[in-house]
Amino acid sequence: MSAPPYSYSYIFKYIIIGDMGVGKSCLLHQFTEKKFMSDCPHTIGVEFGTRIIDVCGQKIKLQIWDTAGQERFRAVTRSYYRGAAGALMVYDTTRRTTYNHLSSWLTDTRNLTNPSTVIFLIGNKSDLKDQRDVAYEEAKQFADENGLMFVEASAKTGDNVEEAFVETAKKIFQCIQDGRLDLNATESGVQHKPSQPGRQTLTDQSPKPSCSC
Amino acid sequence: MSTMDYSELFPKIQAKFKFTAGENIVSIYEVVLLEGWVKTSRILSLIENCGSYGFFVFNVFRGSAGISDILIDYAFPVNNEFKIDVVSEDADISVTVTFRKVKLLFEMMTSEKTKSFISELHKISEISAEKENSLDFAWLSKYVNEATYGRSAEDNSQNSEVNGQLEDLPTGSELMVPRHSIARGTTPIAGRESAVRYQMTLKEKDYTYTQSIRIFVGTWNVNGQPPTVSLSDWLSVDPDPPDIYAIGFQELDLSKEAFLFNDSPREEEWLGAVILSLHPKGKYSKVSLVRLVGMMLIVFVREQHVAYIRNVATDTVGTGIMGKLGNKGGVAVRFDIHNTSLCFVNAHLAAHVEEYERRNQDYRDICSRISFPKFLPPKTIKDHDQVYWFGDLNYRITELDAPTVKRLIETNSYDAILVYDQLKQNFKAERVFEKYKEGRILFKPTYKYDTGSDEWDSSEKNRAPAWCDRVLWKGDKIKQICYRSHAELKISDHKPVSALFDSEIRVIDAIKYRKIHEEVMKKLDRLENEFLPQVMVDTTEIIFDKVHFLEAQSKDLIIANTGQVPVQFEFIKKLDDSSYCKDWLHIEPYMGFIMPGEKCDVKLEIYVDKRSACELNSSEDNKLYDILVLHLEGGKDIFITVTGTYVYSCFGMSLDLLSRINVPIREITKAELRNLEKNNDYRQSDPYAIPKEIWFLVDHLYRNGMKQHHLFEQPGLHAEVLLIRDWLDLGVPEHLRILCHC
Ligand SMILES: Nc1nc2c(ncn2[C@@H]2O[C@H](COP(=O)(O)OP(=O)(O)OP(=O)(O)O)[C@@H](O)[C@H]2O)c(=O)[nH]1
Ligand SMILES: [Mg+2]
């Protein structure tokens, strides 16, 4: 008997990026567990979460990689961008610096993913209204100028969290249907048949010549 | 899944369990058992002994050399407590097998073989349920004792009376997920779709509520007459419009054409007449119309319910001439309204006063032959929550002569006559319509009248009037509101009959459904995330303080498996790196396997030798720094930061640089070194011809080492090498009294 073990038709790989403490892990947790973690330790590495959602009648399995935001890990986390179909770029609406760093995150994303990768900007912690440090309009304008999708969300209340993940998937799905996203490309971040996550190395291409001393 | 070699299995099962003579393995079939979300392979088998059947679930273990062991998971007697239901049949067929409190869910591939296996099981369980008392299951007991779960399931049922909490076990079946088999990597997480469906059926009560709908059931033998009158006096005599109409006709068309070709213009005529006479306060849609010769059944539903009607199906059965033709028999319509399944059967059973046995047989034939093959296995009449059975059932009054009956009718003493009603009699004797109900009859017999009148049949036969036309029902939560005949309609020798029911149906509460569905999905997601490998490390920062050239230091990193599944970890390369760690670091083991609850000590050894010293010397500061990526196969990555301060040394420096430094290397700062490297020499404009360190070494050898045997042939003692290193770097040669092994 060869029943498919999973009944979904696509796997989308997502990465979540942004400065430390902006709430990336909380967003992931809220999305997968519908719970808020009030004291979430810094992510030292890359966390992994999965959830199946329904998009346009299709079951889609999201494989979400939540990266460490600390600057010192920046070089390492760059390894994880490759092959992402969606990138959730997060800043903290109560800390302007995290917003100011967006252009550098965006540069990384553009350089390290392929052109069809859907980038979704999330202004997190929208529940902390009186601590707002970045105006909605300003971020919206930034998003528009750079062709990003955008919402303000709260990992605490769950507000707009589902939307951000699902809208990203819808956009990716649209790209597949329009033929803008080539499923056969190895780094599309979309798999049509289910498989387990797992790699041997972060560099799945032949190693580039590295400097020797 | 590998396809099972049954021929290998058969003798093995036989050998292991020593089925005695008389115990036959009837059939054997490989399936997938779903427990919670987990799929495992099982072998189902039916074993027969003197007409009684046992249902066995075998767990077959396989080694490299084929089958290594076979255990009995369950051994159920196939009796009236045993039930098999097909829950769904999409890509795979899901079947539940229930015995007492144990409910097992199996998944089977859609194939002819599966179908025949299921229908065989069905047949046997039906036959067995019928002859319950005569079956002896004693032979099974020894296998039940061997069964891994069979017995404990019975124990559970006793416990549950003591401990109410255990009652919840079946619904909480995800608690019993055999994590170990997942852990072994042998079982994929169960098919999500079927797991969700199964969980949703278990929780049906939580997201449905009941709603009462009014059903009008009508039956009329029209004796081949065309509809020349309005039917309103039959179909819309009540103040409120019913939700559903099920209207049955018999002898719609007595022509040869109808009989031979099942083709009749009457169908359209009567349908039109019916539509004109439906309750004026309701708007109706036709759900279905089915006709076999003269038997026709039409079902209408009020428009507001149309959206909730699904799986409409019809079937017809002829039990007439030669037991097959359509002059007698039954026609049926089934459908689901909301979450309740309904079946309407319009029958015309065998005629003639003395033929009640024939009528009973017709009933049984219709029961067994009506089937809706769009389901798998095909649903039959009994597979419905509610059944309404009506028609010209043709049962008569015997043992009373016509005048007596007519006299009793005059005084409305119907009960006195009904004692002699064949249907009542056969029903009482449980020879027909088992489990059906009929309302009290408070109306005159409906047969036989002189056409066009309310007068009893005046032909010379002079038969006793009878209640040929009846309405019965089966199912819970059905209340009959009225049961009556309609004398106003005189075009036939029968009077039409109707009954009204208030029937409770289960309606899905969309909000609750969504909530529960979401809960189920969430649970599944959580489970999937739980089964991701999880570890804890005792630290993510490994700090070495002073690291000297050629001096090894090590620290331990403890990786503990805190998850549910075995973890395979490996330190992996980062983008663009050629190795998973820097030259000066050594990780042992750099990959491994940890069982849940266990841990692994990883030794990180730092050792700067001539290969790495060079690079370290020219680095910005004295920091040893590396970020390791600890990857869990199929899961997350953890970054381990390794830091240390390198105490720089003349080893690994360029000779050019050394020749421009006139003090021990440790006496100048890293910044000064930087400057020197950039050729900004300010300490000495005139470099040495050779670095002083080399001069010291050669000088020392010249003075002390010339008499040393095998000079340069033996490696230096490590401790001495370190002393020499410090002597050169710090500049304290006077105190050194060392041998010359280098
Ligand atoms: N009020 C509020 N607090 C939040 C919200 N999201 C996250 N936090 C808090 O912000 C802190 C940081 O959240 P994390 O999810 O750990 O941040 P992160 O982006 O994953 O950080 P790194 O893992 O270091 O990159 C935690 O203490 C959270 O409780 C939010 O929407 N509202
Ligand atoms: Mg985090």
mmCIF file of C-alpha atoms in Angstrom, chain B residues 544-555 583-586 604-613 616 624 644-649 651 666 717-727 729-730:
data_model
loop_
_atom_site.group_PDB
_atom_site.id
_atom_site.type_symbol
_atom_site.label_atom_id
_atom_site.label_comp_id
_atom_site.label_asym_id
_atom_site.label_seq_id
_atom_site.Cartn_x
_atom_site.Cartn_y
_atom_site.Cartn_z
ATOM 1 C CA PHE B 544 38.623 29.407 26.839
ATOM 2 C CA ASP B 545 40.617 32.141 28.519
ATOM 3 C CA LYS B 546 44.304 32.053 27.637
ATOM 4 C CA VAL B 547 45.270 29.806 24.823
ATOM 5 C CA HIS B 548 48.949 29.220 24.225
ATOM 6 C CA PHE B 549 50.724 27.993 21.170
ATOM 7 C CA LEU B 550 50.918 24.195 21.075
ATOM 8 C CA GLU B 551 49.086 23.901 24.364
ATOM 9 C CA ALA B 552 45.812 21.952 24.120
ATOM 10 C CA GLN B 553 42.816 22.792 26.243
ATOM 11 C CA SER B 554 39.406 21.220 26.212
ATOM 12 C CA LYS B 555 35.903 21.889 27.423
ATOM 13 C CA ASP B 583 41.552 24.726 12.202
ATOM 14 C CA TRP B 584 42.431 25.245 15.849
ATOM 15 C CA LEU B 585 39.320 23.450 17.073
ATOM 16 C CA HIS B 586 38.611 19.790 17.229
ATOM 17 C CA LEU B 604 35.834 20.629 22.209
ATOM 18 C CA GLU B 605 39.573 20.804 22.078
ATOM 19 C CA ILE B 606 41.439 23.906 21.182
ATOM 20 C CA TYR B 607 44.984 23.547 19.896
ATOM 21 C CA VAL B 608 46.947 26.192 18.063
ATOM 22 C CA ASP B 609 49.756 24.813 16.009
ATOM 23 C CA LYS B 610 51.894 26.212 13.255
ATOM 24 C CA ARG B 611 49.077 25.952 10.721
ATOM 25 C CA SER B 612 46.663 28.168 12.606
ATOM 26 C CA ALA B 613 49.123 30.371 14.500
ATOM 27 C CA LEU B 616 45.826 34.163 14.464
ATOM 28 C CA LEU B 624 39.885 32.961 18.970
ATOM 29 C CA GLY B 644 39.341 32.352 23.657
ATOM 30 C CA THR B 645 42.265 34.725 23.913
ATOM 31 C CA TYR B 646 45.318 33.680 22.033
ATOM 32 C CA VAL B 647 48.556 34.439 23.716
ATOM 33 C CA TYR B 648 50.584 35.264 20.675
ATOM 34 C CA SER B 649 53.962 33.868 20.145
ATOM 35 C CA PHE B 651 55.882 30.965 16.321
ATOM 36 C CA ARG B 666 55.274 39.668 24.362
ATOM 37 C CA LEU B 717 59.811 16.884 24.799
ATOM 38 C CA HIS B 718 56.511 18.702 24.780
ATOM 39 C CA ALA B 719 57.042 20.351 28.161
ATOM 40 C CA GLU B 720 60.434 21.598 27.033
ATOM 41 C CA VAL B 721 59.003 22.941 23.831
ATOM 42 C CA LEU B 722 56.587 25.005 25.890
ATOM 43 C CA LEU B 723 59.428 26.320 28.035
ATOM 44 C CA ILE B 724 61.410 27.274 24.957
ATOM 45 C CA ARG B 725 58.326 28.997 23.592
ATOM 46 C CA ASP B 726 57.992 31.098 26.741
ATOM 47 C CA TRP B 727 61.714 31.773 26.826
ATOM 48 C CA ASP B 729 58.414 35.045 23.746
ATOM 49 C CA LEU B 730 59.227 36.474 27.157
#
